[in-house]
XYZ file of N, CA, C and O in Angstrom:
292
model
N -84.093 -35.941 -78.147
C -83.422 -36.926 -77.326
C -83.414 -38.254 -78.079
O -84.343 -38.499 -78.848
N -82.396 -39.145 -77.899
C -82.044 -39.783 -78.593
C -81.504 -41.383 -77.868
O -80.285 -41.470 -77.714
N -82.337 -42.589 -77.441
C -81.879 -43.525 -77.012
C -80.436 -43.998 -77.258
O -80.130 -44.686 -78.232
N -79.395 -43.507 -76.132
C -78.547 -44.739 -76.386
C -77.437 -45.581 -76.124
O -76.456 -45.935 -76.778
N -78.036 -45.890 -74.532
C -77.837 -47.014 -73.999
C -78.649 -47.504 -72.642
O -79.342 -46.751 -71.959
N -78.438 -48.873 -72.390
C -79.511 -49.189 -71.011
C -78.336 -49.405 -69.635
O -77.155 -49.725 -69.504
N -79.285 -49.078 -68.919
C -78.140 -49.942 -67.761
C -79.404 -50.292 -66.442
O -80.585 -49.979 -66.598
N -78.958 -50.874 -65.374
C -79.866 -51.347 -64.677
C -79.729 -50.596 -63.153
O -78.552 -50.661 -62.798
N -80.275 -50.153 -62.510
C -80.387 -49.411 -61.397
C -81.144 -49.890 -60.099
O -82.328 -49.678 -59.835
N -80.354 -50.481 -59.453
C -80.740 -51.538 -58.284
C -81.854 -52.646 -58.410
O -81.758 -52.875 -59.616
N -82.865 -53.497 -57.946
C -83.079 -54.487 -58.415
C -84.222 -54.439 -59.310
O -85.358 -54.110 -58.967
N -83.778 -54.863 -60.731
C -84.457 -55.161 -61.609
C -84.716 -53.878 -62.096
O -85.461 -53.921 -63.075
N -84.306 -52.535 -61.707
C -85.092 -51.213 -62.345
C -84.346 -51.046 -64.036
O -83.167 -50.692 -64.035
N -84.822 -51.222 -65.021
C -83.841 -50.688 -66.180
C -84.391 -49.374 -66.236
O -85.498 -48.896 -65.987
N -83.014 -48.813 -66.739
C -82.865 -47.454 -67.210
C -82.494 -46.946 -68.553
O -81.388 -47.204 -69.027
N -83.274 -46.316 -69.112
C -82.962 -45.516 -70.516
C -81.434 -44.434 -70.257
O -81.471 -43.722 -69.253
N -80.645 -44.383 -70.817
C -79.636 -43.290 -70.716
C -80.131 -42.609 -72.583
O -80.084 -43.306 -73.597
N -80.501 -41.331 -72.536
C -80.852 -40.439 -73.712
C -79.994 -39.246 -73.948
O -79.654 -38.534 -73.003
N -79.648 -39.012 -75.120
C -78.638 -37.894 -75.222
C -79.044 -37.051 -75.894
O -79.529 -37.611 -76.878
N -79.203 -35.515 -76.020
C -79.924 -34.843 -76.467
C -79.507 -34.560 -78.183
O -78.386 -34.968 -78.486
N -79.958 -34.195 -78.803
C -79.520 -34.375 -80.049
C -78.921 -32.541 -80.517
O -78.312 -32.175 -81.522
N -79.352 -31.829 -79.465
C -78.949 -30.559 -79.855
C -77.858 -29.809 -78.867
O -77.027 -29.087 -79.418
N -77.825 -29.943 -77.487
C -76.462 -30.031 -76.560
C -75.692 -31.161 -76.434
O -74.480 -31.088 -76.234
N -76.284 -32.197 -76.533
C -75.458 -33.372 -76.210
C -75.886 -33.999 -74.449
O -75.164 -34.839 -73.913
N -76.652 -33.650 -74.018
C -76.533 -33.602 -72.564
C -77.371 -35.137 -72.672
O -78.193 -35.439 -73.537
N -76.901 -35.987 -71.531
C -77.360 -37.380 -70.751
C -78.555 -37.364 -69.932
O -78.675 -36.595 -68.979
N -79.206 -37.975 -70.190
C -80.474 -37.971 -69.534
C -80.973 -39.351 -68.881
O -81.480 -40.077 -69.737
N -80.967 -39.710 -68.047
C -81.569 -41.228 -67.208
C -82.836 -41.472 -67.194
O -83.216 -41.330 -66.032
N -83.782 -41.793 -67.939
C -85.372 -42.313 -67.750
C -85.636 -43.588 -67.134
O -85.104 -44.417 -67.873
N -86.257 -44.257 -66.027
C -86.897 -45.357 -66.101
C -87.648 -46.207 -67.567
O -88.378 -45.507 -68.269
N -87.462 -47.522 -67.926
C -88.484 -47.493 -68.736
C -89.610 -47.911 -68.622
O -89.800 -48.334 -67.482
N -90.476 -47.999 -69.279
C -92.268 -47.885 -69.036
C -92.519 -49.254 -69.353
O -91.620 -49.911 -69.878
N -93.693 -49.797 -69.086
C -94.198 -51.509 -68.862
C -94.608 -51.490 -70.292
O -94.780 -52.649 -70.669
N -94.907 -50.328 -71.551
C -95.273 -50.698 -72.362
C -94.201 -50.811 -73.182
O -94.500 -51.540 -74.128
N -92.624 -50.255 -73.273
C -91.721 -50.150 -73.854
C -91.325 -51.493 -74.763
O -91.854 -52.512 -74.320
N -90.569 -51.677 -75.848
C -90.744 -52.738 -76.996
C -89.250 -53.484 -76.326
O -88.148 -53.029 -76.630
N -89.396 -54.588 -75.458
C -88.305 -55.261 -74.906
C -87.745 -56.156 -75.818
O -87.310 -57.209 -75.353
N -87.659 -55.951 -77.076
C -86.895 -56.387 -77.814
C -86.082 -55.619 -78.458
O -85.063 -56.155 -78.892
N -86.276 -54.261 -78.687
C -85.377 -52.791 -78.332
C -84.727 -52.558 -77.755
O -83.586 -52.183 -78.027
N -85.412 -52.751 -76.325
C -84.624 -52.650 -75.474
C -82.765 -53.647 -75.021
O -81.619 -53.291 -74.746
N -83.337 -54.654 -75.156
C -82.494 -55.820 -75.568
C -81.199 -55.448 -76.224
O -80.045 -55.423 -75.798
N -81.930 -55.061 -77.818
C -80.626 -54.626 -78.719
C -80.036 -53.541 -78.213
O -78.818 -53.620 -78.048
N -80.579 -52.549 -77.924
C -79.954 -51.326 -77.341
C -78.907 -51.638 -76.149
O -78.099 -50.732 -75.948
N -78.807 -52.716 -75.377
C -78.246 -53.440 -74.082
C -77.208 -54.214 -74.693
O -76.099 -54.276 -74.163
N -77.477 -54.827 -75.791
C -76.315 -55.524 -76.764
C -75.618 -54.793 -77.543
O -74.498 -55.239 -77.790
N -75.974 -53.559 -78.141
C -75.078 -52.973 -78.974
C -73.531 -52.713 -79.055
O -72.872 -52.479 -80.068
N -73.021 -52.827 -77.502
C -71.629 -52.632 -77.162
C -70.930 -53.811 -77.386
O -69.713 -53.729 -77.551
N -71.565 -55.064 -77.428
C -71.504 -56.426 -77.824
C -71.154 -56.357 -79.195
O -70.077 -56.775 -79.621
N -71.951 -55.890 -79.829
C -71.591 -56.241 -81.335
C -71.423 -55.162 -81.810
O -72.105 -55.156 -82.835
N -70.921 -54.210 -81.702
C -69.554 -52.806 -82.535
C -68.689 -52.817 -81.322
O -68.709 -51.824 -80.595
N -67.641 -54.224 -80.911
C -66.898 -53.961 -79.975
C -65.574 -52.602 -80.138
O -64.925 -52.632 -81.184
N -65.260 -51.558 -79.173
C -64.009 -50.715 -79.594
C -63.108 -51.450 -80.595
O -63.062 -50.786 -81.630
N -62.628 -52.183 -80.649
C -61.694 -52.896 -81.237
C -62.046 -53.979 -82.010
O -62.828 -54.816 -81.559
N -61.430 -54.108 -83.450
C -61.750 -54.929 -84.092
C -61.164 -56.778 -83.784
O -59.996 -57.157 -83.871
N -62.238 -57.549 -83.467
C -61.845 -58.765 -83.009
C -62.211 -59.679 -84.133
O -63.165 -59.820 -84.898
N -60.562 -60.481 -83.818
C -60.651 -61.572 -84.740
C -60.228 -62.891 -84.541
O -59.103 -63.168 -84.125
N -61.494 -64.104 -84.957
C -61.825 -64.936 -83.923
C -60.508 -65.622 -84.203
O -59.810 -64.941 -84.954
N -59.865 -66.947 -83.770
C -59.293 -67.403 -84.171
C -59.320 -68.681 -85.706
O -58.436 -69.008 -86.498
N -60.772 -69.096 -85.562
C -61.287 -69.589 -86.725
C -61.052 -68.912 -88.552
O -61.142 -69.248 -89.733
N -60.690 -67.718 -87.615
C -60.784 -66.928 -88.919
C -59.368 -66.647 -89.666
O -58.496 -65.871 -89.274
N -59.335 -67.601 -91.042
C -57.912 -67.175 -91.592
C -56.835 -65.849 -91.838
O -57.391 -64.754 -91.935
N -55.852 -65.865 -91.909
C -54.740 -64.680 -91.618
C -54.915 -63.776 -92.633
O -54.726 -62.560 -92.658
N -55.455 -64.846 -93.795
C -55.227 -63.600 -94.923
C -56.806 -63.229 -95.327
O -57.023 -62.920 -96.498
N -57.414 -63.244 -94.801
C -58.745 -61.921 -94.495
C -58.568 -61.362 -93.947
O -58.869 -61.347 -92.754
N -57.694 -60.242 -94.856
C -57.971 -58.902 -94.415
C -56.791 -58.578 -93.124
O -56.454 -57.406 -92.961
N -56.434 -59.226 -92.593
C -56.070 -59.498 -91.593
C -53.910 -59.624 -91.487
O -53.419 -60.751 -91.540
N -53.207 -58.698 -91.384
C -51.929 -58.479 -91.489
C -51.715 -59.607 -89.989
O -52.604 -59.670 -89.140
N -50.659 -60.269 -89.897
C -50.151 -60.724 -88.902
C -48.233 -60.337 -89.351
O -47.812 -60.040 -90.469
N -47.600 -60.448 -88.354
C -46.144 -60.157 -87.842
C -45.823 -61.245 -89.381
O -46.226 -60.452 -90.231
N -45.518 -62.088 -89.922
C -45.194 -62.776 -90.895
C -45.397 -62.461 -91.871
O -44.608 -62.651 -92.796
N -46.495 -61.886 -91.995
C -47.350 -61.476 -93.884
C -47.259 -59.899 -93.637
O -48.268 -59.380 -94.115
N -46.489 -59.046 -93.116
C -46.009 -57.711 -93.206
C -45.441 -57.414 -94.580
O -44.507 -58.036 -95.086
N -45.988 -56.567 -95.045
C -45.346 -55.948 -96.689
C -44.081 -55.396 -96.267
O -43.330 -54.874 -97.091
């Protein structure tokens, strides 16, 4: 089983979601008072920072990397 992701389950309960590494199957754990809450944390942020889609701030110039409608080959 394999941590990976948190979510929260009525007040204040966090929850482990674990996926098995050999069916694939979802698993819901409470987590434990000794668990490393700075793990936990990142594991809660991860969807934060590998968003589906690649975002690009506006600070950030056109030609990194970055095709816009004008600079089309």
């Amino acid at each position: 089983m394999e941590p990976i992701a948190v979510t929260v389950r009525g007040e204040h309960q966090w929850m482990l979601i674990h996926r098995c590494t050999h069916c694939g199957r979802l698993r819901m754990n409470r987590t434990a008072a000794d668990d490393n809450v700075l793990l936990l944390i990142q594991l809660a942020a991860l969807p934060l920072a590998t968003p589906p889609v690649p975002y690009v701030s506006s600070a950030t110039p056109a030609h990194h990397g970055v095709k816009t409608a004008d600079r089309l080959p």
